[in-house]
Coordinates of C-alpha atoms and ligand atoms in Angstrom, one line a residue:
X1 CA 37.3 2.3 10.3
X2 CA 35.9 1.8 13.8
X3 CA 32.4 2.5 15.0
X4 CA 31.9 4.0 18.4
X5 CA 28.3 4.0 19.8
X6 CA 26.7 5.8 22.7
X7 CA 29.1 8.7 23.0
X8 CA 27.1 10.9 25.4
X9 CA 27.8 14.7 25.6
X10 CA 26.1 17.8 27.0
X11 CA 24.0 19.6 24.4
X12 CA 26.3 22.7 24.6
X13 CA 29.5 20.7 24.0
X14 CA 32.2 22.1 21.8
X15 CA 33.4 20.5 18.6
X16 CA 36.7 19.5 20.4
X17 CA 34.8 17.5 23.0
X18 CA 33.7 14.9 20.4
X19 CA 37.4 14.3 19.6
X20 CA 38.3 14.2 23.3
X21 CA 35.5 11.6 24.0
X22 CA 36.9 9.5 21.1
X23 CA 40.5 9.6 22.5
X24 CA 39.2 8.6 25.9
X25 CA 37.1 5.7 24.7
X26 CA 39.9 4.4 22.5
X27 CA 42.6 5.2 25.0
X28 CA 44.9 6.7 22.3
X29 CA 46.8 9.9 21.9
X30 CA 45.6 12.7 19.8
X31 CA 48.0 12.2 16.9
X32 CA 46.7 8.7 16.2
X33 CA 43.2 10.1 15.5
X34 CA 42.9 10.7 11.7
X35 CA 39.3 11.5 11.2
X36 CA 35.9 11.5 13.0
X37 CA 32.5 11.3 11.2
X38 CA 29.1 11.6 13.0
X39 CA 26.9 8.9 11.6
X40 CA 24.0 9.4 14.1
X41 CA 23.0 12.0 16.5
X42 CA 19.9 11.6 18.7
X43 CA 19.0 13.1 22.1
X44 CA 18.2 11.5 25.4
X45 CA 15.3 13.5 26.9
X46 CA 14.3 11.1 29.7
X47 CA 15.5 13.7 32.2
X48 CA 14.0 16.9 31.0
X49 CA 16.3 18.9 33.3
X50 CA 19.4 17.5 31.6
X51 CA 18.9 16.5 28.0
X52 CA 21.9 14.9 26.4
X53 CA 23.2 14.3 22.9
X54 CA 23.9 10.6 22.0
X55 CA 26.4 10.1 19.1
X56 CA 27.4 7.2 16.9
X57 CA 30.8 8.0 15.3
X58 CA 33.0 6.4 12.7
X59 CA 36.7 7.1 13.3
X60 CA 39.8 6.4 11.4
X61 CA 43.0 5.9 13.5
X62 CA 46.6 5.0 12.9
X63 CA 47.2 1.3 13.6
X64 CA 43.6 0.3 13.8
X65 CA 44.7 -3.3 14.1
X66 CA 46.0 -2.8 17.6
X67 CA 42.4 -1.9 18.7
X68 CA 40.8 -4.7 16.7
X69 CA 43.1 -7.3 18.2
X70 CA 41.8 -6.6 21.7
X71 CA 38.3 -5.3 20.7
X72 CA 36.6 -7.3 23.5
X73 CA 38.3 -5.1 26.1
X74 CA 36.6 -2.0 24.7
X75 CA 33.0 -1.0 25.4
X76 CA 30.7 -0.2 22.4
X77 CA 33.4 -0.2 19.8
X78 CA 33.3 -2.4 16.7
X79 CA 34.5 -2.5 13.1
X80 CA 32.4 0.1 11.2
X81 CA 29.9 -1.6 9.0
X82 CA 30.0 -1.3 5.2
X83 CA 27.6 1.6 4.3
X84 CA 27.9 1.4 0.5
X85 CA 24.9 0.7 -1.7
X86 CA 25.7 -1.8 -4.5
X87 CA 23.7 -2.2 -7.7
X88 CA 22.3 -5.7 -8.2
X89 CA 22.6 -5.5 -12.0
X90 CA 23.8 -3.0 -14.6
X91 CA 22.9 -2.7 -18.3
X92 CA 25.5 -4.7 -20.3
X93 CA 24.0 -3.9 -23.7
X94 CA 21.5 -1.5 -25.2
X95 CA 19.4 -4.4 -26.4
X96 CA 16.4 -4.1 -24.2
X97 CA 12.9 -2.5 -24.2
X98 CA 13.1 0.7 -22.2
X99 CA 11.5 0.2 -18.7
X100 CA 8.6 2.6 -17.9
X101 CA 8.0 4.1 -14.5
X102 CA 4.4 5.3 -13.9
X103 CA 4.4 8.0 -11.3
X104 CA 7.2 10.3 -10.0
X105 CA 6.6 10.2 -6.3
X106 CA 9.3 8.9 -4.0
X107 CA 8.8 5.3 -5.2
X108 CA 8.9 6.2 -8.9
X109 CA 11.6 8.7 -8.5
X110 CA 14.0 6.4 -6.7
X111 CA 13.1 3.5 -9.0
X112 CA 13.9 5.7 -12.0
X113 CA 17.1 7.0 -10.5
X114 CA 18.5 3.6 -9.8
X115 CA 17.5 2.4 -13.3
X116 CA 19.2 5.4 -14.8
X117 CA 22.3 4.9 -12.7
X118 CA 22.4 1.3 -13.8
X119 CA 22.2 2.3 -17.5
X120 CA 18.6 1.4 -18.3
X121 CA 17.4 4.9 -19.5
X122 CA 13.9 4.7 -17.9
X123 CA 10.9 6.6 -19.3
X124 CA 8.9 8.3 -16.4
X125 CA 5.2 9.0 -17.1
X126 CA 3.6 11.5 -14.7
X127 CA 0.0 12.6 -14.9
X128 CA 0.7 15.9 -13.2
X129 CA 2.9 18.9 -14.0
X130 CA 6.6 19.5 -13.3
X131 CA 7.1 20.4 -9.6
X132 CA 7.3 24.2 -10.0
X133 CA 4.1 24.5 -12.0
X134 CA 2.5 22.1 -9.7
X135 CA 3.5 24.2 -6.7
X136 CA 1.9 27.2 -8.2
X137 CA -1.4 25.3 -8.7
X138 CA -1.4 23.8 -5.2
X139 CA -0.5 27.0 -3.3
X140 CA -2.9 28.9 -5.6
X141 CA -5.8 26.6 -4.5
X142 CA -4.9 27.0 -0.9
X143 CA -5.0 30.8 -1.3
X144 CA -8.6 30.5 -2.5
X145 CA -8.0 29.9 -6.2
X146 CA -9.3 27.2 -8.5
X147 CA -8.9 23.5 -7.6
X148 CA -7.3 21.4 -10.4
X149 CA -7.9 17.7 -10.1
X150 CA -4.9 17.1 -12.4
X151 CA -2.4 19.2 -10.4
X152 CA -2.6 19.3 -6.7
X153 CA -1.0 18.0 -3.4
X154 CA -1.4 14.4 -4.5
X155 CA -0.7 14.5 -8.3
X156 CA 2.3 15.9 -10.0
X157 CA 6.1 15.6 -10.0
X158 CA 7.4 14.6 -6.6
X159 CA 4.2 12.8 -5.6
X160 CA 2.2 13.1 -2.4
X161 CA 5.0 14.0 0.0
X162 CA 6.4 17.0 -1.9
X163 CA 4.4 19.6 0.1
X164 CA 5.0 18.0 3.5
X165 CA 7.2 18.0 6.5
X166 CA 9.5 15.7 4.6
X167 CA 10.0 13.4 7.5
X168 CA 12.2 10.5 6.5
X169 CA 11.6 8.1 9.4
X170 CA 11.3 4.3 8.8
X171 CA 11.2 1.2 10.8
X172 CA 12.6 -0.9 7.9
X173 CA 15.5 -3.3 8.7
X174 CA 18.1 -2.2 6.2
X175 CA 20.8 -4.7 5.5
X176 CA 21.5 -3.5 1.9
X177 CA 22.1 0.2 2.8
X178 CA 19.0 1.4 1.0
X179 CA 18.2 4.0 3.6
X180 CA 21.8 5.4 3.4
X181 CA 21.5 5.5 -0.4
X182 CA 18.3 7.4 -0.3
X183 CA 19.6 9.9 2.3
X184 CA 22.9 10.4 0.4
X185 CA 21.0 11.0 -2.9
X186 CA 18.6 13.5 -1.2
X187 CA 21.4 15.3 0.5
X188 CA 23.4 15.6 -2.7
X189 CA 20.3 16.9 -4.5
X190 CA 20.0 19.8 -2.0
X191 CA 18.4 18.4 1.2
X192 CA 20.1 19.5 4.4
X193 CA 23.3 17.6 4.9
X194 CA 22.3 16.7 8.5
X195 CA 19.7 14.3 7.2
X196 CA 22.6 11.9 6.8
X197 CA 23.1 11.6 10.6
X198 CA 20.2 13.1 12.7
X199 CA 18.0 10.4 14.2
X200 CA 14.8 12.0 12.9
X201 CA 15.7 13.6 9.6
X202 CA 13.3 16.0 7.8
X203 CA 13.5 18.2 4.7
X204 CA 10.5 20.6 4.7
X205 CA 8.4 21.7 1.7
X206 CA 10.4 24.4 -0.1
X207 CA 13.7 22.4 -0.1
X208 CA 11.8 19.3 -1.3
X209 CA 10.7 21.1 -4.4
X210 CA 14.4 21.8 -5.3
X211 CA 15.5 18.3 -4.4
X212 CA 12.9 16.8 -6.7
X213 CA 14.0 19.0 -9.6
X214 CA 17.7 18.1 -9.1
X215 CA 17.0 14.4 -9.1
X216 CA 15.0 14.8 -12.3
X217 CA 18.0 16.5 -13.9
X218 CA 20.2 13.7 -12.8
X219 CA 17.9 11.1 -14.3
X220 CA 17.8 13.0 -17.6
X221 CA 21.6 13.4 -17.7
X222 CA 21.8 9.6 -17.4
X223 CA 19.5 9.1 -20.4
X224 CA 16.1 9.0 -18.7
X225 CA 13.1 10.8 -20.1
X226 CA 10.0 12.4 -18.6
X227 CA 6.4 12.7 -20.0
X228 CA 4.5 15.2 -17.8
X229 CA 0.7 15.8 -17.9
X230 CA 0.3 12.3 -19.4
X231 CA -1.8 9.8 -17.6
X232 CA -1.6 6.0 -18.1
X233 CA -5.2 5.2 -18.8
X234 CA -5.0 1.5 -19.9
X235 CA -2.7 -1.5 -19.8
X236 CA -2.0 -3.7 -22.8
X237 CA -1.0 -7.3 -22.2
X238 CA -0.8 -10.6 -24.0
X239 CA -0.8 -14.1 -22.5
X240 CA -0.4 -12.6 -19.0
X241 CA 2.5 -10.4 -19.9
X242 CA 2.6 -6.5 -20.2
X243 CA 3.1 -5.4 -23.7
X244 CA 2.4 -1.7 -23.5
X245 CA 0.5 1.3 -22.0
X246 CA -2.2 3.5 -23.3
X247 CA -1.8 7.2 -22.6
X248 CA -4.3 10.0 -22.0
X249 CA -2.9 11.9 -25.1
X250 CA -4.1 9.0 -27.2
X251 CA -0.7 7.5 -27.8
X252 CA 0.7 4.1 -26.7
X253 CA 4.1 3.0 -25.5
X254 CA 5.4 -0.5 -26.0
X255 CA 7.2 -2.0 -23.0
X256 CA 7.7 -5.2 -21.2
X257 CA 8.6 -3.7 -17.8
X258 CA 6.1 -1.2 -16.3
X259 CA 6.5 0.0 -12.7
X260 CA 3.2 1.1 -11.1
X261 CA 4.3 3.8 -8.6
X262 CA 0.9 5.5 -8.6
X263 CA 0.3 6.4 -5.0
X264 CA -2.8 5.9 -2.8
X265 CA -5.0 8.5 -4.6
X266 CA -5.0 7.2 -8.2
X267 CA -8.5 5.9 -7.8
X268 CA -9.2 6.0 -11.6
X269 CA -6.1 3.9 -12.2
X270 CA -7.1 1.4 -9.5
X271 CA -10.4 1.0 -11.3
X272 CA -8.7 0.5 -14.7
X273 CA -6.4 -2.2 -13.2
X274 CA -9.3 -4.0 -11.6
X275 CA -11.2 -3.9 -15.0
X276 CA -8.0 -5.4 -16.6
X277 CA -8.1 -8.3 -14.1
X278 CA -4.9 -7.2 -12.2
X279 CA -5.1 -9.0 -8.8
X280 CA -5.9 -6.6 -6.0
X281 CA -7.4 -6.9 -2.5
X282 CA -8.8 -4.4 0.0
X283 CA -6.6 -3.5 2.9
X284 CA -7.0 -1.7 6.2
X285 CA -6.3 2.0 6.6
X286 CA -7.3 4.8 9.0
X287 CA -9.6 7.7 9.2
X288 CA -10.0 10.7 11.5
X289 CA -9.2 14.3 11.8
X290 CA -6.2 16.7 12.1
X291 CA -5.6 18.1 15.6
X292 CA -3.8 21.5 16.2
X293 CA -2.2 22.8 19.3
X294 CA 0.2 25.7 20.0
X295 CA 3.7 24.3 19.3
X296 CA 4.8 25.9 22.6
X297 CA 2.5 23.5 24.5
X298 CA 4.1 20.5 22.8
X299 CA 7.6 21.9 23.3
X300 CA 7.0 22.4 27.1
X301 CA 5.5 18.9 27.5
X302 CA 8.4 17.3 25.6
X303 CA 11.4 19.4 26.3
X304 CA 10.7 21.0 29.7
X305 CA 13.2 23.8 30.3
X306 CA 14.7 23.3 26.8
X307 CA 11.4 24.3 25.1
X308 CA 12.1 26.8 22.3
X309 CA 15.9 26.0 22.3
X310 CA 17.2 25.9 18.7
X311 CA 19.4 22.9 19.4
X312 CA 16.3 20.7 19.6
X313 CA 13.9 22.5 17.2
X314 CA 10.2 22.1 17.5
X315 CA 9.3 19.0 19.4
X316 CA 7.2 16.1 18.0
X317 CA 5.1 13.3 19.5
X318 CA 3.7 9.9 18.5
X319 CA 0.8 8.6 20.6
X320 CA -1.4 5.5 20.6
X321 CA -4.4 4.4 22.7
X322 CA -6.2 1.0 22.6
X323 CA -9.8 1.9 23.2
X324 CA -12.5 0.0 25.1
X325 CA -14.5 -0.7 21.9
X326 CA -11.5 -2.7 20.5
X327 CA -10.3 0.1 18.1
X328 CA -6.9 1.8 18.3
X329 CA -6.5 5.6 17.9
X330 CA -3.1 6.9 17.0
X331 CA -1.4 10.1 16.0
X332 CA 0.2 10.1 12.5
X333 CA 2.3 12.3 10.3
X334 CA 2.9 14.8 13.1
X335 CA 4.1 18.2 11.7
X336 CA 5.9 20.3 14.3
X337 CA 5.7 24.1 13.7
X338 CA 3.6 23.4 10.6
X339 CA 0.2 23.8 9.1
X340 CA -2.9 21.8 8.1
X341 CA -3.2 21.6 4.3
X342 CA -6.0 20.9 1.9
X343 CA -5.1 17.5 0.4
X344 CA -7.9 16.4 -1.9
X345 CA -7.3 15.1 -5.4
X346 CA -11.0 15.0 -6.4
X347 CA -13.5 17.8 -6.9
X348 CA -16.2 18.1 -4.3
X349 CA -14.1 16.5 -1.5
X350 CA -12.3 17.9 1.5
X351 CA -9.3 16.0 2.9
X352 CA -6.7 17.1 5.5
X353 CA -3.0 16.5 5.8
X354 CA 0.0 18.5 7.3
X355 CA 3.2 20.1 6.2
X356 CA 6.1 22.1 7.6
X357 CA 8.9 24.1 6.3
X358 CA 12.4 23.0 7.2
X359 CA 12.6 25.5 10.1
X360 CA 9.3 24.2 11.5
X361 CA 8.6 27.7 12.8
X362 CA 4.9 28.1 12.4
X363 CA 3.0 28.7 15.6
X364 CA 0.9 25.5 15.6
X365 CA 1.8 21.8 15.8
X366 CA -0.5 19.5 13.9
X367 CA -1.0 15.8 13.6
X368 CA -3.6 13.3 12.2
X369 CA -5.6 11.6 15.0
X370 CA -7.0 8.6 13.4
X371 CA -8.7 5.2 14.0
X372 CA -8.0 2.0 12.1
X373 CA -10.7 0.7 9.8
X374 CA -10.6 -2.8 8.2
X375 CA -12.3 -4.2 5.1
X376 CA -15.1 -5.6 7.2
X377 CA -16.1 -2.0 8.0
X378 CA -16.8 -1.3 4.4
X379 CA -17.4 -4.8 3.0
X380 CA -18.0 -4.0 -0.6
X381 CA -15.0 -5.7 -2.3
X382 CA -11.9 -4.1 -3.6
X383 CA -13.4 -0.7 -4.4
X384 CA -15.1 -0.5 -1.0
X385 CA -12.3 1.2 0.7
X386 CA -12.2 4.0 -1.9
X387 CA -15.9 4.5 -1.6
X388 CA -15.7 4.6 2.2
X389 CA -13.0 7.3 1.9
X390 CA -14.9 9.3 -0.7
X391 CA -18.1 9.2 1.2
X392 CA -16.3 10.8 4.2
X393 CA -14.5 13.3 2.0
X394 CA -17.8 14.5 0.3
X395 CA -19.6 14.8 3.6
X396 CA -16.7 16.9 4.9
X397 CA -16.9 19.1 1.8
X398 CA -20.6 19.7 2.4
X399 CA -20.2 20.3 6.1
X400 CA -17.5 22.9 5.3
X401 CA -20.0 24.8 3.1
X402 CA -19.2 23.3 -0.3
X403 CA -16.4 25.7 -1.2
X404 CA -13.4 23.7 -0.1
X405 CA -13.4 25.3 3.4
X406 CA -12.9 22.6 6.0
X407 CA -15.2 22.0 9.0
X408 CA -13.6 22.6 12.4
X409 CA -14.5 22.1 16.0
X410 CA -12.8 23.0 19.3
X411 CA -11.5 19.9 21.1
X412 CA -13.5 20.9 24.2
X413 CA -16.7 21.1 22.3
X414 CA -16.0 17.8 20.5
X415 CA -15.5 16.1 23.8
X416 CA -18.8 17.5 25.1
X417 CA -20.6 16.8 21.8
X418 CA -21.7 20.4 21.2
X419 CA -21.0 22.5 18.0
X420 CA -18.4 25.2 18.0
X421 CA -19.3 28.7 16.8
X422 CA -15.9 30.4 16.6
X423 CA -12.2 30.0 17.3
X424 CA -10.6 30.2 20.7
X425 CA -7.0 30.9 21.4
X426 CA -5.7 28.5 18.7
X427 CA -6.0 29.8 15.2
X428 CA -6.7 27.0 12.6
X429 CA -4.1 27.1 9.9
X430 CA -6.1 25.3 7.1
X431 CA -6.5 27.2 3.9
X432 CA -8.6 28.3 2.1
X433 CA -10.5 28.7 5.4
X434 CA -12.7 26.8 8.0
X435 CA -16.2 26.6 9.1
X436 CA -17.0 26.1 12.8
X437 CA -19.4 23.3 13.3
X438 CA -19.9 19.8 14.8
X439 CA -17.8 17.0 13.3
X440 CA -19.3 13.8 14.7
X441 CA -21.5 13.2 11.6
X442 CA -18.4 12.7 9.5
X443 CA -17.1 9.4 10.8
X444 CA -18.7 6.1 11.9
X445 CA -19.8 6.2 15.5
X446 CA -17.1 3.7 16.6
X447 CA -14.4 6.1 15.3
X448 CA -15.9 9.2 17.0
X449 CA -16.3 7.3 20.3
X450 CA -12.7 6.0 20.0
X451 CA -11.3 9.6 19.4
X452 CA -13.3 11.0 22.3
X453 CA -11.8 8.3 24.6
X454 CA -8.2 8.8 23.3
X455 CA -7.9 12.6 23.6
X456 CA -8.0 12.7 27.4
X457 CA -5.7 9.6 27.5
X458 CA -3.2 11.4 25.3
X459 CA -3.3 14.4 27.7
X460 CA -1.8 12.1 30.3
X461 CA 1.4 11.9 28.1
X462 CA 1.3 15.5 26.8
X463 CA -0.1 17.9 29.3
X464 CA -2.7 20.1 27.6
X465 CA -3.4 17.8 24.6
X466 CA -7.1 18.0 25.6
X467 CA -7.0 21.8 25.9
X468 CA -10.4 23.2 25.2
X469 CA -9.3 25.5 22.4
X470 CA -7.2 23.0 20.4
X471 CA -8.7 22.6 16.9
X472 CA -10.0 19.5 15.1
X473 CA -10.2 19.8 11.3
X474 CA -12.1 17.2 9.1
X475 CA -11.3 14.8 7.6
X476 CA -8.1 12.8 7.4
X477 CA -8.8 9.8 5.0
X478 CA -5.7 9.4 2.8
X479 CA -3.6 7.8 5.5
X480 CA -2.6 4.8 3.3
X481 CA -3.8 2.9 0.3
X482 CA -7.2 1.3 0.6
X483 CA -6.0 -1.5 -1.8
X484 CA -3.1 -3.8 -2.3
X485 CA -2.0 -4.6 -5.9
X486 CA -0.7 -8.1 -5.1
X487 CA 2.8 -8.9 -6.1
X488 CA 5.0 -12.0 -5.7
X489 CA 8.6 -12.3 -4.2
X490 CA 9.9 -11.2 -7.6
X491 CA 8.0 -7.8 -7.2
X492 CA 5.8 -8.6 -10.2
X493 CA 2.1 -8.6 -10.2
X494 CA 0.8 -12.1 -9.5
X495 CA -1.5 -11.8 -12.5
X496 CA 0.4 -9.8 -15.1
X497 CA 4.1 -10.4 -15.6
X498 CA 6.3 -7.4 -16.3
X499 CA 4.0 -5.2 -14.1
X500 CA 5.7 -4.1 -10.9
X501 CA 3.4 -2.6 -8.4
X502 CA 5.2 -0.6 -5.7
X503 CA 5.1 2.1 -3.1
X504 CA 2.2 3.4 -1.1
X505 CA -0.5 3.0 -3.7
X506 CA 0.2 -0.7 -4.2
X507 CA 0.1 -1.2 -0.4
X508 CA 3.8 -2.0 0.0
X509 CA 5.0 1.2 1.7
X510 CA 3.9 4.0 3.9
X511 CA 5.8 7.2 3.9
X512 CA 8.6 8.9 1.9
X513 CA 11.5 6.7 3.0
X514 CA 9.7 3.3 2.7
X515 CA 8.3 4.3 -0.7
X516 CA 11.8 5.3 -1.9
X517 CA 13.3 2.1 -0.7
X518 CA 10.5 0.1 -2.3
X519 CA 11.3 2.0 -5.5
X520 CA 15.0 0.9 -5.3
X521 CA 14.0 -2.7 -4.8
X522 CA 11.8 -2.7 -7.8
X523 CA 14.5 -1.1 -9.9
X524 CA 16.7 -4.0 -8.9
X525 CA 14.1 -6.5 -9.8
X526 CA 13.5 -4.9 -13.2
X527 CA 17.3 -4.7 -13.8
X528 CA 17.9 -8.3 -13.0
X529 CA 14.9 -9.4 -15.2
X530 CA 16.4 -7.5 -18.1
X531 CA 20.0 -8.6 -17.6
X532 CA 19.2 -12.3 -16.9
X533 CA 17.2 -12.4 -20.2
X534 CA 13.9 -13.2 -18.6
X535 CA 12.8 -10.7 -21.2
Ligands
FAD601 C1 0.6 16.6 2.6 C2 1.3 15.3 2.8 C3 2.3 15.2 3.8 C4 3.0 14.1 4.0 N1 4.1 14.1 4.9 C5 4.9 13.0 4.9 C6 6.1 13.1 5.7 O1 6.4 14.1 6.3 N2 6.9 12.0 5.8 C7 6.5 10.8 5.1 O2 7.3 9.8 5.2 N3 5.4 10.7 4.4 C8 4.6 11.8 4.2 N4 3.5 11.8 3.4 C9 3.2 10.5 2.8 C10 4.1 10.3 1.6 O3 4.0 11.4 0.8 C11 3.7 9.1 0.8 O4 3.9 7.9 1.6 C12 4.6 8.9 -0.5 O5 4.6 10.0 -1.2 C13 4.2 7.7 -1.3 O6 5.1 7.6 -2.4 P1 4.7 6.9 -3.7 O7 5.7 7.2 -4.7 O8 4.3 5.5 -3.4 O9 3.3 7.6 -4.2 P2 3.0 9.1 -4.5 O10 4.0 10.0 -3.8 O11 1.6 9.3 -4.2 O12 3.3 9.3 -6.1 C14 2.4 8.8 -7.0 C15 2.6 9.5 -8.3 O13 2.0 8.8 -9.4 C16 1.3 9.8 -10.2 N5 0.3 9.0 -10.9 C17 -0.8 8.4 -10.4 N6 -1.5 7.7 -11.3 C18 -0.9 7.9 -12.4 C19 -1.2 7.5 -13.8 N7 -2.2 6.7 -14.1 N8 -0.4 7.9 -14.8 C20 0.7 8.7 -14.5 N9 1.0 9.1 -13.3 C21 0.2 8.7 -12.3 C22 0.8 10.8 -9.3 O14 0.6 12.0 -9.9 C23 2.0 10.9 -8.3 O15 2.9 11.9 -8.7 C24 2.7 12.9 3.2 C25 1.7 12.9 2.3 C26 1.0 14.1 2.1 C27 -0.1 14.1 1.1

């Protein structure tokens, strides 16, 4: 198999033109070309008058050796790399204590899937409900219903990213084909097939729900088991080794391998781990608001004459500004054609985040606009970051009127420092509703000043980013974990052997893809430990 990179074609090219480009690049006749597979498609939008598709292709041809023998005479052609994921260890007996995975977000789900595929029949313990019931609770709350701290956008099967845009971006260097493994598993569980090759894959909320269910079924078919609505409330250990877990239903589970895939919002579990002497440290994260613009405005700025063209979909952005007060403001988790969602997991708090459906066809674009904070900003030890987040979330709840509505302000009023009384041309999408007000009391002064400085700077890259009627909604606090549960190179806690902290909550991942990959790496570490008899 040969790999051909940088095959550039017009965006309205026909299917035949890919083959023609391959023949031309390889200088071969048509009958020698046996198959062509798109492994990556991105677009080059540097010239907005002439946007082009850029392909990476894997091709099979007759007499490949002839090309390989004189490969140096070809441009951007090489032997296709191996794309297979290989298990590090598989169960060679049934003589082991069943590994337990705590949490069924991307980290827990992929950890459990790999353990199941390797024959280790994991037990998955999830504090929330199965994904369909959880969806009903979460959407019910958004429609003005009751808020359930046990079943919401953060807690329940599928974890925090289930009701999201489902972006699968990552910067991770992937020499072991983890990313490909994740994409292939997601696609075979019902995600759009194109995620295997587009440069910025996304799944969207409704499809994610089905994907999570299908992966659960696969794990169960392979001998795995789930306990829903069951929280791990305590850790049992002897001589620095895990021996078991205490559950919210009063029961206990004996195990010597417990994977902590608990996400960044499991504040009560963080507290329990601290009390049990598990080594943790505070870590930086970011706070800010959600900003909403008409998607049309972003499309025009990004895609020029191609704005609204289905071939490109709704445009995105990623912006950063280093401020005069030494802070950095950046946009994060941008959701094209999406909506701002209520993302608290605690009563009496308001937290924002964003989601989109696969089609990304809602009228607004939204993104977090956040400022980095470091442990010295809250300086009260390990729980300090949680308290810092919670304080903002409670103030936001009260400013919104104390009924889970979110406080909002027009960008123009925010920049001038005056309260807003009503919406302009951009309708805020946050449910169960908003209250127009002034947001500057919600964040430390340095953060407000930094965001005020950054918005006009961002408008230099996206014309209209500072439009008067754009909407700011408070407050975005759950950008990443405020703590790190420290682990060694063997993926085990440095203080309790057999405890494997992973994913976003442990401070080792940020986003669906990196949390999934971390889950796979932990599954490998658990498998090796069992097989090598370290247990
Ligand atoms: C609205 C929203 C949109 C997002 N959009 C994107 C996006 O488009 N792309 C992207 O890459 N990332 C996105 N993210 C971030 C992404 O979801 C997280 O990075 C990812 O889910 C982290 O995975 P995780 O498995 O480490 O933790 P989580 O997904 O948080 O999963 C942790 C799980 O553990 C369970 N749990 C916690 N404590 C216990 C306990 N004591 N006992 C039993 N179970 C427990 C929880 O109920 C939860 O299901 C979004 C997040 C949100 C909230």
